[in-house]
PDB file of N, CA and C in Angstrom:
ATOM      1  N   MET A 248       0.835  -1.096   0.178  1.00 89.00           N
ATOM      2  CA  MET A 248      -0.224   0.106   0.192  1.00 89.00           C
ATOM      3  C   MET A 248       1.164   0.529  -0.473  1.00 89.00           C
ATOM      4  N   THR A 249       0.997   2.331  -1.176  1.00 95.00           N
ATOM      5  CA  THR A 249       1.623   3.749  -0.668  1.00 95.00           C
ATOM      6  C   THR A 249       0.272   4.522  -0.489  1.00 95.00           C
ATOM      7  N   VAL A 250       1.410   5.364  -0.406  1.00 95.00           N
ATOM      8  CA  VAL A 250      -0.019   7.237  -0.428  1.00 95.00           C
ATOM      9  C   VAL A 250       1.299   8.030  -1.182  1.00 95.00           C
ATOM     10  N   ASP A 251       0.092   8.578  -1.549  1.00 94.00           N
ATOM     11  CA  ASP A 251       0.703   9.794  -2.884  1.00 94.00           C
ATOM     12  C   ASP A 251       1.395  11.545  -1.421  1.00 94.00           C
ATOM     13  N   PHE A 252       2.626  11.046  -1.890  1.00 94.00           N
ATOM     14  CA  PHE A 252       2.633  12.554  -0.310  1.00 94.00           C
ATOM     15  C   PHE A 252       3.965  13.296  -0.768  1.00 94.00           C
ATOM     16  N   ASP A 253       3.711  14.268  -0.804  1.00 91.00           N
ATOM     17  CA  ASP A 253       5.065  15.156  -1.141  1.00 91.00           C
ATOM     18  C   ASP A 253       5.306  14.678  -2.347  1.00 91.00           C
ATOM     19  N   GLY A 254       4.428  14.921  -3.626  1.00 94.00           N
ATOM     20  CA  GLY A 254       4.815  15.075  -4.587  1.00 94.00           C
ATOM     21  C   GLY A 254       5.690  13.571  -5.025  1.00 94.00           C
ATOM     22  N   GLU A 255       5.613  12.434  -4.245  1.00 96.00           N
ATOM     23  CA  GLU A 255       5.862  11.099  -4.649  1.00 96.00           C
ATOM     24  C   GLU A 255       5.145  10.124  -4.146  1.00 96.00           C
ATOM     25  N   GLU A 256       5.989   8.771  -4.621  1.00 97.00           N
ATOM     26  CA  GLU A 256       4.989   7.716  -3.654  1.00 97.00           C
ATOM     27  C   GLU A 256       5.673   6.818  -2.565  1.00 97.00           C
ATOM     28  N   ARG A 257       4.404   7.157  -1.727  1.00 97.00           N
ATOM     29  CA  ARG A 257       5.917   6.197  -0.715  1.00 97.00           C
ATOM     30  C   ARG A 257       4.573   5.339   0.161  1.00 97.00           C
ATOM     31  N   THR A 258       6.010   4.690   1.061  1.00 97.00           N
ATOM     32  CA  THR A 258       4.962   3.716   1.482  1.00 97.00           C
ATOM     33  C   THR A 258       4.392   3.772   2.320  1.00 97.00           C
ATOM     34  N   MET A 259       3.641   3.246   3.659  1.00 94.00           N
ATOM     35  CA  MET A 259       3.674   3.111   4.657  1.00 94.00           C
ATOM     36  C   MET A 259       4.723   3.497   5.640  1.00 94.00           C
ATOM     37  N   GLN A 260       5.524   2.369   5.345  1.00 96.00           N
ATOM     38  CA  GLN A 260       6.681   2.770   6.049  1.00 96.00           C
ATOM     39  C   GLN A 260       7.414   3.591   6.222  1.00 96.00           C
ATOM     40  N   GLN A 261       7.641   4.197   5.588  1.00 96.00           N
ATOM     41  CA  GLN A 261       8.188   5.777   4.781  1.00 96.00           C
ATOM     42  C   GLN A 261       7.269   6.754   5.499  1.00 96.00           C
ATOM     43  N   MET A 262       6.219   6.306   5.671  1.00 96.00           N
ATOM     44  CA  MET A 262       5.758   7.780   5.564  1.00 96.00           C
ATOM     45  C   MET A 262       5.759   7.910   7.416  1.00 96.00           C
ATOM     46  N   GLY A 263       6.031   6.864   8.110  1.00 95.00           N
ATOM     47  CA  GLY A 263       6.338   7.181   9.486  1.00 95.00           C
ATOM     48  C   GLY A 263       6.855   8.318  10.052  1.00 95.00           C
ATOM     49  N   LYS A 264       8.260   8.450   9.051  1.00 96.00           N
ATOM     50  CA  LYS A 264       8.714   9.121   9.255  1.00 96.00           C
ATOM     51  C   LYS A 264       8.818  10.784   9.345  1.00 96.00           C
ATOM     52  N   TYR A 265       7.412  10.990   9.291  1.00 96.00           N
ATOM     53  CA  TYR A 265       7.035  12.105   8.641  1.00 96.00           C
ATOM     54  C   TYR A 265       5.801  12.166   9.314  1.00 96.00           C
ATOM     55  N   LEU A 266       5.636  11.278  10.115  1.00 95.00           N
ATOM     56  CA  LEU A 266       4.679  11.500  11.012  1.00 95.00           C
ATOM     57  C   LEU A 266       5.688  11.866  12.487  1.00 95.00           C
ATOM     58  N   GLN A 267       6.384  12.017  11.875  1.00 96.00           N
ATOM     59  CA  GLN A 267       7.380  12.333  13.958  1.00 96.00           C
ATOM     60  C   GLN A 267       8.134  13.530  13.736  1.00 96.00           C
ATOM     61  N   VAL A 268       8.165  13.800  12.407  1.00 96.00           N
ATOM     62  CA  VAL A 268       9.315  15.707  12.425  1.00 96.00           C
ATOM     63  C   VAL A 268       8.048  17.076  13.109  1.00 96.00           C
ATOM     64  N   ASN A 269       9.479  17.286  13.972  1.00 97.00           N
ATOM     65  CA  ASN A 269       8.601  19.004  14.915  1.00 97.00           C
ATOM     66  C   ASN A 269       7.899  19.841  13.757  1.00 97.00           C
ATOM     67  N   ASP A 270       7.718  19.288  12.908  1.00 97.00           N
ATOM     68  CA  ASP A 270       6.750  20.935  11.786  1.00 97.00           C
ATOM     69  C   ASP A 270       5.251  20.094  11.571  1.00 97.00           C
ATOM     70  N   ARG A 271       4.634  21.085  12.681  1.00 98.00           N
ATOM     71  CA  ARG A 271       3.182  20.510  12.633  1.00 98.00           C
ATOM     72  C   ARG A 271       2.163  20.034  11.092  1.00 98.00           C
ATOM     73  N   GLU A 272       2.620  20.971  10.490  1.00 97.00           N
ATOM     74  CA  GLU A 272       1.025  21.327   9.098  1.00 97.00           C
ATOM     75  C   GLU A 272       2.494  19.685   8.794  1.00 97.00           C
ATOM     76  N   VAL A 273       3.290  19.431   8.821  1.00 97.00           N
ATOM     77  CA  VAL A 273       3.457  17.735   7.367  1.00 97.00           C
ATOM     78  C   VAL A 273       2.757  16.393   8.501  1.00 97.00           C
ATOM     79  N   ARG A 274       3.585  16.792   9.615  1.00 97.00           N
ATOM     80  CA  ARG A 274       2.992  15.653  10.669  1.00 97.00           C
ATOM     81  C   ARG A 274       1.292  15.531  10.256  1.00 97.00           C
ATOM     82  N   GLU A 275       0.586  16.614   9.996  1.00 98.00           N
ATOM     83  CA  GLU A 275      -0.716  16.502  10.045  1.00 98.00           C
ATOM     84  C   GLU A 275      -1.120  15.895   8.252  1.00 98.00           C
ATOM     85  N   SER A 276      -0.696  17.027   7.608  1.00 97.00           N
ATOM     86  CA  SER A 276      -0.626  16.150   6.138  1.00 97.00           C
ATOM     87  C   SER A 276      -0.228  14.755   5.929  1.00 97.00           C
ATOM     88  N   ALA A 277       0.651  14.659   6.176  1.00 97.00           N
ATOM     89  CA  ALA A 277       0.628  12.964   6.983  1.00 97.00           C
ATOM     90  C   ALA A 277       0.328  12.287   7.738  1.00 97.00           C
ATOM     91  N   TYR A 278      -0.310  12.570   8.094  1.00 97.00           N
ATOM     92  CA  TYR A 278      -1.274  11.670   8.775  1.00 97.00           C
ATOM     93  C   TYR A 278      -2.965  11.474   7.418  1.00 97.00           C
ATOM     94  N   ARG A 279      -3.278  13.007   7.738  1.00 97.00           N
ATOM     95  CA  ARG A 279      -4.578  12.117   7.114  1.00 97.00           C
ATOM     96  C   ARG A 279      -4.166  12.279   5.488  1.00 97.00           C
ATOM     97  N   ALA A 280      -2.770  12.379   5.033  1.00 96.00           N
ATOM     98  CA  ALA A 280      -2.696  10.585   3.773  1.00 96.00           C
ATOM     99  C   ALA A 280      -3.224   9.903   3.908  1.00 96.00           C
ATOM    100  N   VAL A 281      -2.064   9.541   4.704  1.00 96.00           N
ATOM    101  CA  VAL A 281      -1.861   7.720   4.964  1.00 96.00           C
ATOM    102  C   VAL A 281      -3.577   7.659   5.529  1.00 96.00           C
ATOM    103  N   GLY A 282      -4.125   7.876   6.335  1.00 94.00           N
ATOM    104  CA  GLY A 282      -5.916   7.514   6.570  1.00 94.00           C
ATOM    105  C   GLY A 282      -6.481   7.793   5.481  1.00 94.00           C
ATOM    106  N   GLU A 283      -6.447   8.719   4.500  1.00 94.00           N
ATOM    107  CA  GLU A 283      -7.535   8.347   3.540  1.00 94.00           C
ATOM    108  C   GLU A 283      -7.337   7.479   3.203  1.00 94.00           C
ATOM    109  N   ARG A 284      -5.880   6.637   2.764  1.00 94.00           N
ATOM    110  CA  ARG A 284      -5.643   6.230   2.060  1.00 94.00           C
ATOM    111  C   ARG A 284      -5.762   4.349   2.792  1.00 94.00           C
ATOM    112  N   ARG A 285      -5.585   4.283   3.487  1.00 91.00           N
ATOM    113  CA  ARG A 285      -6.385   3.290   4.143  1.00 91.00           C
ATOM    114  C   ARG A 285      -7.638   3.216   4.673  1.00 91.00           C
ATOM    115  N   PHE A 286      -8.400   4.342   4.541  1.00 93.00           N
ATOM    116  CA  PHE A 286      -9.686   3.896   3.932  1.00 93.00           C
ATOM    117  C   PHE A 286     -10.248   3.944   3.063  1.00 93.00           C
ATOM    118  N   GLN A 287      -9.465   3.941   1.720  1.00 93.00           N
ATOM    119  CA  GLN A 287      -9.415   3.926   0.518  1.00 93.00           C
ATOM    120  C   GLN A 287      -9.645   2.067   0.786  1.00 93.00           C
ATOM    121  N   ASP A 288      -8.612   1.618   1.198  1.00 88.00           N
ATOM    122  CA  ASP A 288      -9.362  -0.531   1.187  1.00 88.00           C
ATOM    123  C   ASP A 288      -9.567  -0.616   2.474  1.00 88.00           C
ATOM    124  N   SER A 289     -10.593  -0.019   3.323  1.00 88.00           N
ATOM    125  CA  SER A 289     -10.978  -0.956   3.987  1.00 88.00           C
ATOM    126  C   SER A 289     -11.644  -2.002   4.628  1.00 88.00           C
ATOM    127  N   GLU A 290     -12.337  -1.917   3.884  1.00 86.00           N
ATOM    128  CA  GLU A 290     -13.240  -3.108   3.248  1.00 86.00           C
ATOM    129  C   GLU A 290     -12.613  -4.111   2.582  1.00 86.00           C
ATOM    130  N   GLU A 291     -10.992  -3.987   1.784  1.00 88.00           N
ATOM    131  CA  GLU A 291     -11.101  -5.189   0.752  1.00 88.00           C
ATOM    132  C   GLU A 291      -9.579  -5.959   2.391  1.00 88.00           C
ATOM    133  N   ILE A 292      -8.522  -4.235   3.228  1.00 84.00           N
ATOM    134  CA  ILE A 292      -8.622  -4.934   4.984  1.00 84.00           C
ATOM    135  C   ILE A 292      -9.506  -5.063   5.561  1.00 84.00           C
ATOM    136  N   ASP A 293     -10.690  -4.728   6.197  1.00 83.00           N
ATOM    137  CA  ASP A 293     -11.754  -6.457   6.657  1.00 83.00           C
ATOM    138  C   ASP A 293     -11.648  -7.199   6.171  1.00 83.00           C
ATOM    139  N   GLU A 294     -12.094  -7.475   4.917  1.00 82.00           N
ATOM    140  CA  GLU A 294     -12.513  -9.240   4.677  1.00 82.00           C
ATOM    141  C   GLU A 294     -11.469  -9.642   4.630  1.00 82.00           C
ATOM    142  N   LEU A 295     -10.231  -9.284   4.413  1.00 86.00           N
ATOM    143  CA  LEU A 295      -9.078  -9.986   4.377  1.00 86.00           C
ATOM    144  C   LEU A 295      -8.684 -10.485   6.261  1.00 86.00           C
ATOM    145  N   PHE A 296      -8.991  -9.761   6.925  1.00 85.00           N
ATOM    146  CA  PHE A 296      -8.737 -10.331   8.805  1.00 85.00           C
ATOM    147  C   PHE A 296      -9.666 -10.978   8.677  1.00 85.00           C
ATOM    148  N   ASP A 297     -10.445 -10.670   8.748  1.00 82.00           N
ATOM    149  CA  ASP A 297     -12.027 -11.850   8.510  1.00 82.00           C
ATOM    150  C   ASP A 297     -11.566 -13.115   8.839  1.00 82.00           C
ATOM    151  N   LYS A 298     -10.985 -13.312   7.501  1.00 85.00           N
ATOM    152  CA  LYS A 298     -10.732 -14.444   6.509  1.00 85.00           C
ATOM    153  C   LYS A 298      -9.436 -15.190   8.009  1.00 85.00           C
ATOM    154  N   MET A 299      -8.605 -14.340   8.204  1.00 84.00           N
ATOM    155  CA  MET A 299      -7.446 -14.949   8.593  1.00 84.00           C
ATOM    156  C   MET A 299      -8.143 -15.099  10.481  1.00 84.00           C
ATOM    157  N   VAL A 300      -8.665 -14.093  11.102  1.00 84.00           N
ATOM    158  CA  VAL A 300      -9.058 -14.558  12.439  1.00 84.00           C
ATOM    159  C   VAL A 300     -10.044 -16.044  12.063  1.00 84.00           C
ATOM    160  N   GLY A 301     -10.505 -16.636  11.095  1.00 79.00           N
ATOM    161  CA  GLY A 301     -11.365 -17.615  10.518  1.00 79.00           C
ATOM    162  C   GLY A 301     -10.894 -18.330  10.406  1.00 79.00           C
ATOM    163  N   LEU A 302      -9.526 -19.279  10.357  1.00 64.00           N
ATOM    164  CA  LEU A 302      -8.537 -19.182   9.889  1.00 64.00           C
ATOM    165  C   LEU A 302      -8.249 -20.369  11.071  1.00 64.00           C
ATOM    166  N   PRO A 303      -7.687 -21.866  11.359  1.00 63.00           N
ATOM    167  CA  PRO A 303      -7.541 -22.385  13.353  1.00 63.00           C
ATOM    168  C   PRO A 303      -6.330 -22.562  12.459  1.00 63.00           C
ATOM    169  N   PRO A 304      -5.637 -22.636  14.160  1.00 60.00           N
ATOM    170  CA  PRO A 304      -3.676 -21.842  14.255  1.00 60.00           C
ATOM    171  C   PRO A 304      -2.592 -22.527  13.643  1.00 60.00           C
ATOM    172  N   SER A 305      -3.571 -24.004  12.658  1.00 60.00           N
ATOM    173  CA  SER A 305      -2.583 -24.844  12.116  1.00 60.00           C
ATOM    174  C   SER A 305      -2.934 -24.723  10.363  1.00 60.00           C
ATOM    175  N   ASP A 306      -3.368 -24.048   9.759  1.00 59.00           N
ATOM    176  CA  ASP A 306      -3.442 -23.039   8.481  1.00 59.00           C
ATOM    177  C   ASP A 306      -2.709 -22.089   8.327  1.00 59.00           C
ATOM    178  N   TRP A 307      -2.111 -21.591   9.396  1.00 59.00           N
ATOM    179  CA  TRP A 307      -0.593 -20.358   9.417  1.00 59.00           C
ATOM    180  C   TRP A 307      -0.181 -20.760   8.867  1.00 59.00           C
ATOM    181  N   ARG A 308       0.592 -22.021   9.100  1.00 56.00           N
ATOM    182  CA  ARG A 308       2.400 -22.379   8.643  1.00 56.00           C
ATOM    183  C   ARG A 308       2.015 -23.025   6.767  1.00 56.00           C
TER     184      ARG A 308
END
C-alpha cells in the first residue's frame, strides 16, 4: 500500500518518519494522507482480516 505524499509515492513505512517531524503541518498532512489511503482499502482489509481470524492455527503455517 502506498501514499502519494509531497509529490512522490511512498510506502506506509516511509510515511512513519513524516509522522514524527517537528513541523505540525507536515505531521498533519502525513497523518491525513495515511488515513485517507487506509480508508480507500478499508473494506478489503476488513475482509482479509475476517478470513485470517476464521482460520484455525494449524492453517497459518
